[in-house]
mmCIF file of C-alpha atoms in Angstrom:
data_model
loop_
_atom_site.group_PDB
_atom_site.id
_atom_site.type_symbol
_atom_site.label_atom_id
_atom_site.label_comp_id
_atom_site.label_asym_id
_atom_site.label_seq_id
_atom_site.Cartn_x
_atom_site.Cartn_y
_atom_site.Cartn_z
ATOM 1 C CA MET A 1 4.618 15.302 3.869
ATOM 2 C CA GLN A 2 3.257 13.576 0.776
ATOM 3 C CA LEU A 3 -0.319 12.929 -0.370
ATOM 4 C CA GLY A 4 -1.654 9.694 -1.856
ATOM 5 C CA LEU A 5 -5.016 8.805 -3.383
ATOM 6 C CA THR A 6 -6.814 5.466 -3.269
ATOM 7 C CA CYS A 7 -9.720 4.645 -5.577
ATOM 8 C CA PRO A 8 -11.955 2.273 -3.575
ATOM 9 C CA ARG A 9 -15.054 2.399 -5.794
ATOM 10 C CA PHE A 10 -15.683 1.867 -9.500
ATOM 11 C CA THR A 11 -19.411 2.611 -9.403
ATOM 12 C CA TRP A 12 -19.958 5.500 -11.805
ATOM 13 C CA PRO A 13 -22.743 6.882 -14.027
ATOM 14 C CA GLY A 14 -22.811 4.860 -17.218
ATOM 15 C CA GLY A 15 -22.339 1.516 -15.498
ATOM 16 C CA ASP A 16 -19.691 -1.014 -16.411
ATOM 17 C CA ALA A 17 -19.051 0.615 -19.789
ATOM 18 C CA ALA A 18 -17.875 3.767 -18.012
ATOM 19 C CA VAL A 19 -15.317 2.100 -15.733
ATOM 20 C CA ALA A 20 -12.324 2.223 -18.093
ATOM 21 C CA GLY A 21 -12.728 5.869 -18.996
ATOM 22 C CA ARG A 22 -13.467 6.998 -15.463
ATOM 23 C CA PHE A 23 -10.528 5.112 -13.972
ATOM 24 C CA ALA A 24 -8.206 6.589 -16.588
ATOM 25 C CA GLN A 25 -9.577 9.989 -15.543
ATOM 26 C CA VAL A 26 -8.723 9.177 -11.912
ATOM 27 C CA ALA A 27 -5.147 8.231 -12.795
ATOM 28 C CA ARG A 28 -4.498 11.248 -14.988
ATOM 29 C CA GLY A 29 -6.279 13.583 -12.581
ATOM 30 C CA ALA A 30 -4.274 12.360 -9.595
ATOM 31 C CA GLU A 31 -1.017 12.952 -11.404
ATOM 32 C CA GLN A 32 -2.063 16.404 -12.578
ATOM 33 C CA ALA A 33 -3.121 17.267 -9.006
ATOM 34 C CA GLY A 34 0.406 16.587 -7.753
ATOM 35 C CA VAL A 35 -0.531 13.477 -5.798
ATOM 36 C CA ALA A 36 2.520 11.321 -5.006
ATOM 37 C CA SER A 37 0.904 7.871 -5.007
ATOM 38 C CA LEU A 38 -2.156 6.135 -6.479
ATOM 39 C CA TRP A 39 -3.613 2.998 -4.886
ATOM 40 C CA VAL A 40 -6.403 0.478 -5.365
ATOM 41 C CA MET A 41 -7.713 -2.108 -2.915
ATOM 42 C CA ASP A 42 -6.785 -5.719 -3.548
ATOM 43 C CA HIS A 43 -10.269 -7.202 -3.193
ATOM 44 C CA PHE A 44 -12.216 -9.356 -5.615
ATOM 45 C CA TRP A 45 -15.543 -7.809 -4.735
ATOM 46 C CA GLN A 46 -16.601 -4.609 -3.027
ATOM 47 C CA ILE A 47 -16.222 -4.541 0.752
ATOM 48 C CA PRO A 48 -18.874 -3.251 3.192
ATOM 49 C CA ASN A 49 -16.991 -0.089 4.139
ATOM 50 C CA PHE A 50 -17.359 1.271 0.619
ATOM 51 C CA GLY A 51 -20.387 -0.375 -1.013
ATOM 52 C CA ALA A 52 -22.344 -3.527 -1.776
ATOM 53 C CA PRO A 53 -20.791 -6.875 -2.854
ATOM 54 C CA GLY A 54 -22.362 -6.655 -6.320
ATOM 55 C CA GLU A 55 -20.734 -3.343 -7.201
ATOM 56 C CA PRO A 56 -17.877 -3.268 -9.750
ATOM 57 C CA MET A 57 -14.401 -4.173 -8.494
ATOM 58 C CA LEU A 58 -11.269 -4.389 -10.627
ATOM 59 C CA GLU A 59 -8.456 -6.864 -10.024
ATOM 60 C CA ALA A 60 -5.699 -4.803 -8.442
ATOM 61 C CA TYR A 61 -2.690 -5.460 -10.651
ATOM 62 C CA GLY A 62 -4.593 -5.309 -13.915
ATOM 63 C CA ALA A 63 -5.991 -1.963 -12.781
ATOM 64 C CA LEU A 64 -2.573 -0.653 -11.743
ATOM 65 C CA SER A 65 -1.025 -1.663 -15.063
ATOM 66 C CA TYR A 66 -3.816 0.229 -16.821
ATOM 67 C CA ALA A 67 -3.125 3.254 -14.611
ATOM 68 C CA ALA A 68 0.576 3.004 -15.460
ATOM 69 C CA ALA A 69 -0.263 3.450 -19.150
ATOM 70 C CA HIS A 70 -2.125 6.689 -18.368
ATOM 71 C CA THR A 71 0.529 8.233 -16.095
ATOM 72 C CA GLY A 72 4.248 8.856 -16.029
ATOM 73 C CA ARG A 73 5.111 10.018 -12.533
ATOM 74 C CA VAL A 74 2.779 8.817 -9.782
ATOM 75 C CA THR A 75 3.758 5.805 -7.640
ATOM 76 C CA LEU A 76 1.409 2.793 -7.980
ATOM 77 C CA GLY A 77 0.409 0.138 -5.441
ATOM 78 C CA ALA A 78 -2.279 -2.032 -3.847
ATOM 79 C CA LEU A 79 -3.411 -1.043 -0.365
ATOM 80 C CA VAL A 80 -2.910 -3.857 0.463
ATOM 81 C CA THR A 81 -2.591 -7.327 -1.056
ATOM 82 C CA GLY A 82 -3.761 -10.092 1.272
ATOM 83 C CA VAL A 83 -1.016 -12.677 1.556
ATOM 84 C CA GLY A 84 -3.424 -15.470 0.650
ATOM 85 C CA HIS A 85 -4.637 -13.930 -2.605
ATOM 86 C CA ARG A 86 -1.742 -15.153 -4.765
ATOM 87 C CA PRO A 87 1.225 -17.522 -4.447
ATOM 88 C CA PRO A 88 4.352 -15.492 -3.603
ATOM 89 C CA GLY A 89 6.147 -16.281 -6.863
ATOM 90 C CA LEU A 90 3.178 -15.112 -8.926
ATOM 91 C CA LEU A 91 2.824 -11.969 -6.825
ATOM 92 C CA VAL A 92 6.481 -11.029 -7.312
ATOM 93 C CA LYS A 93 6.114 -11.611 -11.062
ATOM 94 C CA GLN A 94 3.076 -9.308 -11.152
ATOM 95 C CA LEU A 95 4.971 -6.590 -9.252
ATOM 96 C CA THR A 96 8.039 -6.983 -11.448
ATOM 97 C CA THR A 97 5.859 -6.579 -14.522
ATOM 98 C CA LEU A 98 4.114 -3.509 -13.104
ATOM 99 C CA ASP A 99 7.461 -1.994 -12.151
ATOM 100 C CA ALA A 100 8.915 -2.558 -15.614
ATOM 101 C CA LEU A 101 5.887 -1.244 -17.505
ATOM 102 C CA SER A 102 5.517 1.803 -15.240
ATOM 103 C CA GLY A 103 9.155 2.842 -15.464
ATOM 104 C CA GLY A 104 9.999 1.884 -11.884
ATOM 105 C CA ARG A 105 6.916 3.195 -10.076
ATOM 106 C CA ALA A 106 5.582 0.046 -8.370
ATOM 107 C CA VAL A 107 5.146 -0.478 -4.627
ATOM 108 C CA LEU A 108 4.304 -3.844 -3.074
ATOM 109 C CA GLY A 109 1.664 -3.446 -0.380
ATOM 110 C CA LEU A 110 1.164 -6.551 1.764
ATOM 111 C CA GLY A 111 -0.941 -7.626 4.727
ATOM 112 C CA ALA A 112 -2.128 -10.755 6.490
ATOM 113 C CA GLY A 113 -5.648 -10.529 5.033
ATOM 114 C CA TRP A 114 -8.951 -10.371 6.904
ATOM 115 C CA ASP A 115 -11.961 -11.045 4.635
ATOM 116 C CA GLU A 116 -12.774 -14.716 5.236
ATOM 117 C CA GLU A 117 -16.017 -14.600 3.262
ATOM 118 C CA GLU A 118 -14.250 -13.272 0.192
ATOM 119 C CA HIS A 119 -11.544 -15.934 0.433
ATOM 120 C CA ARG A 120 -14.121 -18.714 0.644
ATOM 121 C CA ALA A 121 -16.140 -17.274 -2.232
ATOM 122 C CA ILE A 122 -13.228 -17.391 -4.684
ATOM 123 C CA GLY A 123 -11.803 -20.678 -3.424
ATOM 124 C CA VAL A 124 -8.769 -19.297 -1.599
ATOM 125 C CA PRO A 125 -7.868 -20.891 1.765
ATOM 126 C CA PHE A 126 -8.253 -18.705 4.831
ATOM 127 C CA PRO A 127 -6.130 -20.213 7.602
ATOM 128 C CA PRO A 128 -6.126 -18.984 11.223
ATOM 129 C CA ALA A 129 -4.425 -15.676 11.986
ATOM 130 C CA ALA A 130 -1.226 -17.253 13.321
ATOM 131 C CA GLU A 131 -0.713 -19.162 10.079
ATOM 132 C CA ARG A 132 -1.551 -16.134 7.938
ATOM 133 C CA PHE A 133 1.223 -14.212 9.678
ATOM 134 C CA GLU A 134 3.631 -17.109 9.150
ATOM 135 C CA ARG A 135 2.743 -17.027 5.463
ATOM 136 C CA LEU A 136 3.204 -13.261 5.411
ATOM 137 C CA GLU A 137 6.704 -13.529 6.841
ATOM 138 C CA GLU A 138 7.657 -16.270 4.403
ATOM 139 C CA THR A 139 6.295 -14.178 1.528
ATOM 140 C CA LEU A 140 8.415 -11.222 2.662
ATOM 141 C CA GLN A 141 11.482 -13.476 2.730
ATOM 142 C CA ILE A 142 10.672 -14.760 -0.749
ATOM 143 C CA VAL A 143 10.186 -11.220 -2.029
ATOM 144 C CA ARG A 144 13.648 -10.246 -0.828
ATOM 145 C CA SER A 145 15.233 -13.337 -2.325
ATOM 146 C CA MET A 146 13.519 -13.077 -5.710
ATOM 147 C CA TRP A 147 14.453 -9.406 -5.994
ATOM 148 C CA SER A 148 18.099 -10.145 -5.307
ATOM 149 C CA ASP A 149 20.898 -11.999 -7.028
ATOM 150 C CA ASP A 150 20.280 -15.075 -4.868
ATOM 151 C CA GLU A 151 18.883 -17.875 -7.043
ATOM 152 C CA GLU A 152 18.930 -20.534 -4.336
ATOM 153 C CA PRO A 153 15.641 -22.416 -3.837
ATOM 154 C CA TYR A 154 13.413 -21.412 -0.939
ATOM 155 C CA HIS A 155 11.867 -24.034 1.313
ATOM 156 C CA GLY A 156 9.718 -22.777 4.164
ATOM 157 C CA ARG A 157 6.942 -24.254 6.223
ATOM 158 C CA HIS A 158 4.237 -23.044 3.832
ATOM 159 C CA PHE A 159 5.967 -22.217 0.536
ATOM 160 C CA SER A 160 8.644 -23.877 -1.591
ATOM 161 C CA LEU A 161 10.130 -22.291 -4.712
ATOM 162 C CA ASP A 162 12.696 -24.036 -6.871
ATOM 163 C CA ARG A 163 13.812 -20.963 -8.803
ATOM 164 C CA MET A 164 14.198 -17.596 -7.104
ATOM 165 C CA SER A 165 15.223 -15.220 -9.902
ATOM 166 C CA THR A 166 12.893 -12.966 -11.878
ATOM 167 C CA SER A 167 13.286 -10.683 -14.867
ATOM 168 C CA PRO A 168 12.908 -7.939 -15.949
ATOM 169 C CA ARG A 169 14.154 -6.099 -12.879
ATOM 170 C CA LEU A 170 14.005 -2.347 -13.245
ATOM 171 C CA THR A 171 14.063 -0.849 -9.732
ATOM 172 C CA ARG A 172 17.224 -1.835 -7.879
ATOM 173 C CA PRO A 173 17.569 -3.487 -5.521
ATOM 174 C CA ARG A 174 13.764 -3.898 -5.582
ATOM 175 C CA PRO A 175 10.477 -2.010 -5.494
ATOM 176 C CA PRO A 176 9.546 -0.654 -2.055
ATOM 177 C CA VAL A 177 7.574 -2.919 0.296
ATOM 178 C CA LEU A 178 4.756 -1.519 2.440
ATOM 179 C CA ILE A 179 3.035 -3.529 5.181
ATOM 180 C CA GLY A 180 -0.495 -2.558 6.175
ATOM 181 C CA GLY A 181 -1.866 -2.981 9.691
ATOM 182 C CA SER A 182 -1.174 -1.839 13.225
ATOM 183 C CA GLY A 183 -0.874 -5.051 15.249
ATOM 184 C CA GLU A 184 1.853 -4.452 17.788
ATOM 185 C CA LYS A 185 3.205 -7.975 18.305
ATOM 186 C CA ARG A 186 3.265 -9.283 14.748
ATOM 187 C CA THR A 187 2.556 -6.658 12.072
ATOM 188 C CA LEU A 188 4.826 -3.891 13.344
ATOM 189 C CA ARG A 189 7.554 -6.426 14.097
ATOM 190 C CA LEU A 190 7.457 -7.491 10.445
ATOM 191 C CA VAL A 191 7.558 -3.845 9.357
ATOM 192 C CA ALA A 192 10.744 -3.305 11.361
ATOM 193 C CA ARG A 193 12.386 -6.398 9.911
ATOM 194 C CA TYR A 194 11.276 -6.348 6.278
ATOM 195 C CA ALA A 195 9.391 -3.235 5.116
ATOM 196 C CA ASP A 196 10.241 0.139 3.654
ATOM 197 C CA ALA A 197 6.916 1.630 4.759
ATOM 198 C CA CYS A 198 4.031 0.962 7.127
ATOM 199 C CA ASN A 199 0.362 1.874 6.732
ATOM 200 C CA LEU A 200 -1.926 2.748 9.632
ATOM 201 C CA PHE A 201 -5.621 3.573 9.544
ATOM 202 C CA HIS A 202 -7.138 6.836 10.693
ATOM 203 C CA GLY A 203 -8.375 6.212 14.216
ATOM 204 C CA ALA A 204 -5.318 4.309 15.387
ATOM 205 C CA ASP A 205 -3.296 5.768 18.248
ATOM 206 C CA VAL A 206 -0.561 6.917 15.883
ATOM 207 C CA ARG A 207 1.953 8.090 18.475
ATOM 208 C CA HIS A 208 1.669 4.826 20.390
ATOM 209 C CA LYS A 209 1.843 2.617 17.296
ATOM 210 C CA LEU A 210 4.922 4.438 16.010
ATOM 211 C CA ALA A 211 6.543 4.179 19.440
ATOM 212 C CA VAL A 212 5.999 0.417 19.278
ATOM 213 C CA LEU A 213 7.477 0.355 15.782
ATOM 214 C CA ARG A 214 10.517 2.263 17.035
ATOM 215 C CA GLU A 215 11.004 -0.353 19.774
ATOM 216 C CA HIS A 216 10.853 -3.176 17.226
ATOM 217 C CA CYS A 217 13.403 -1.333 15.065
ATOM 218 C CA GLU A 218 15.743 -1.017 18.028
ATOM 219 C CA ARG A 219 15.475 -4.743 18.745
ATOM 220 C CA VAL A 220 16.503 -5.708 15.203
ATOM 221 C CA GLY A 221 19.070 -2.930 14.774
ATOM 222 C CA ARG A 222 17.068 -1.122 12.080
ATOM 223 C CA PRO A 223 17.151 2.696 11.780
ATOM 224 C CA TYR A 224 13.596 3.830 12.542
ATOM 225 C CA GLY A 225 13.966 6.776 10.168
ATOM 226 C CA GLU A 226 14.374 4.441 7.179
ATOM 227 C CA ILE A 227 10.701 3.472 7.341
ATOM 228 C CA GLU A 228 8.121 5.704 5.690
ATOM 229 C CA LYS A 229 5.040 6.123 7.888
ATOM 230 C CA THR A 230 1.785 6.276 5.921
ATOM 231 C CA LEU A 231 -1.809 6.626 7.053
ATOM 232 C CA HIS A 232 -5.057 5.841 5.223
ATOM 233 C CA MET A 233 -8.169 7.936 5.835
ATOM 234 C CA ARG A 234 -11.583 8.581 4.349
ATOM 235 C CA LEU A 235 -12.179 11.953 2.718
ATOM 236 C CA PRO A 236 -15.849 12.630 3.458
ATOM 237 C CA GLU A 237 -17.963 14.691 1.110
ATOM 238 C CA GLY A 238 -18.204 18.294 2.255
ATOM 239 C CA ARG A 239 -14.880 18.523 4.093
ATOM 240 C CA SER A 240 -13.124 21.773 3.245
ATOM 241 C CA VAL A 241 -9.529 22.010 2.094
ATOM 242 C CA ALA A 242 -8.703 23.958 5.250
ATOM 243 C CA GLU A 243 -10.098 21.126 7.397
ATOM 244 C CA SER A 244 -8.076 18.559 5.435
ATOM 245 C CA VAL A 245 -4.909 20.620 5.808
ATOM 246 C CA GLU A 246 -5.455 20.923 9.565
ATOM 247 C CA LEU A 247 -5.974 17.176 9.914
ATOM 248 C CA CYS A 248 -2.844 16.400 7.894
ATOM 249 C CA GLY A 249 -0.936 18.812 10.122
ATOM 250 C CA GLU A 250 -2.040 16.780 13.130
ATOM 251 C CA PHE A 251 -0.798 13.600 11.450
ATOM 252 C CA ALA A 252 2.540 15.238 10.650
ATOM 253 C CA SER A 253 2.874 16.240 14.303
ATOM 254 C CA GLN A 254 2.413 12.562 15.192
ATOM 255 C CA GLY A 255 5.111 11.370 12.768
ATOM 256 C CA ILE A 256 3.184 10.529 9.586
ATOM 257 C CA ASP A 257 5.090 11.113 6.317
ATOM 258 C CA HIS A 258 2.431 10.229 3.761
ATOM 259 C CA VAL A 259 -1.374 10.541 4.009
ATOM 260 C CA ILE A 260 -3.447 8.396 1.607
ATOM 261 C CA VAL A 261 -7.041 9.555 1.187
ATOM 262 C CA ALA A 262 -10.132 7.676 -0.013
ATOM 263 C CA PRO A 263 -12.778 10.074 -1.407
ATOM 264 C CA PRO A 264 -16.385 9.135 -2.267
ATOM 265 C CA ASP A 265 -15.650 9.582 -5.995
ATOM 266 C CA ALA A 266 -11.999 9.758 -7.001
ATOM 267 C CA SER A 267 -12.897 10.858 -10.557
ATOM 268 C CA ASP A 268 -14.944 13.887 -9.508
ATOM 269 C CA GLY A 269 -13.515 17.224 -10.635
ATOM 270 C CA ALA A 270 -14.185 18.894 -7.297
ATOM 271 C CA THR A 271 -12.396 16.064 -5.480
ATOM 272 C CA LEU A 272 -9.348 16.339 -7.749
ATOM 273 C CA GLY A 273 -9.296 20.100 -7.203
ATOM 274 C CA HIS A 274 -9.416 19.514 -3.441
ATOM 275 C CA LEU A 275 -6.492 17.110 -3.733
ATOM 276 C CA ALA A 276 -4.435 19.570 -5.773
ATOM 277 C CA GLU A 277 -4.833 22.271 -3.121
ATOM 278 C CA LEU A 278 -4.192 19.815 -0.320
ATOM 279 C CA ALA A 279 -1.057 18.342 -1.939
ATOM 280 C CA GLU A 280 0.387 21.826 -2.365
ATOM 281 C CA ALA A 281 -0.498 22.914 1.163
ATOM 282 C CA ILE A 282 1.021 19.922 2.968
ATOM 283 C CA ARG A 283 4.160 19.492 0.884
ATOM 284 C CA GLU A 284 6.358 21.426 3.297
ATOM 285 C CA MET A 285 4.928 19.942 6.484
ATOM 286 C CA THR A 286 7.663 18.230 8.491
ATOM 287 C CA PRO A 287 6.629 15.014 10.270
ATOM 288 C CA GLU A 288 7.661 14.719 13.897
ATOM 289 C CA GLY A 289 11.136 13.295 14.204
ATOM 290 C CA ARG A 290 12.378 14.515 10.813
ATOM 291 C CA SER A 291 14.472 17.544 10.004
ATOM 292 C CA PRO A 292 12.955 20.253 7.775
ATOM 293 C CA GLY A 293 13.394 19.244 4.154
ATOM 294 C CA GLU A 294 14.190 15.621 5.010
ATOM 295 C CA ARG A 295 12.357 13.090 2.838
ATOM 296 C CA THR A 296 12.327 9.310 2.947
ATOM 297 C CA GLY A 297 11.784 9.262 -0.817
ATOM 298 C CA MET A 298 10.331 5.769 -0.708
ATOM 299 C CA LEU A 299 6.815 6.324 -2.037
ATOM 300 C CA ARG A 300 7.253 9.725 -3.652
ATOM 301 C CA ALA A 301 6.143 10.345 -7.219
ATOM 302 C CA ARG A 302 8.950 10.383 -9.754
ATOM 303 C CA THR A 303 9.998 13.817 -10.974
#
């Protein structure tokens, strides 16, 4: 099992002037702690689960590029990018740039999006759910085409691109794609067809959701074991390392390969120490359905 860290808050002592230094501390600290992946949310303002709308929030891909300059091993991604936030061609260009500048450490996290108020506030359309999922599937098709040798134009119901190539391309055939969400009819179907990894939230019925994913994989002829199963959870203040290890063991027994934690303050020394102990303790846990020592390798930090 692997451990990831997400930094959901940029509210630190010292105010806005402290953000750059503190976030660099998060990135370096995560890598030193042995964390496999580092994530930020792709929101344009703070969301209710983590703070107030007026609190600092960095644009995801600018932040990840900054983190890339302060690290050399940890995998980098947004958990996750709403499909309506950027046109697909621009999104692929941003990921290609991050991948090149990080030495091949980028992951594309995608989802259908949910925050209507945020979309309206920044002038981004927020269509009904059915259309958002259509756009998500078209974006996934565009991603595959742009990160291939196919330069044919793409013309879908919602997106049209005249030129499908992009450069520089460092990771071959492409950076990994992760889809966030646990919807059984649409999200997990798209995971089976297009993604290298899925992301569930703590509180979901993991065994059931993964059983549904397995069924979708069988329908499309996709090996279920190819997909890395990740789970996002809060790391509350005061939880002991032993409690975190026990919880991760439960997730491994349910089939989770990669746990991504969100602490109250990702730059705090005690938090980073907790993560270092946790990463070491869970490294040899074997998720249900995998052989001892088997790794998907998709979102692992580079050695």
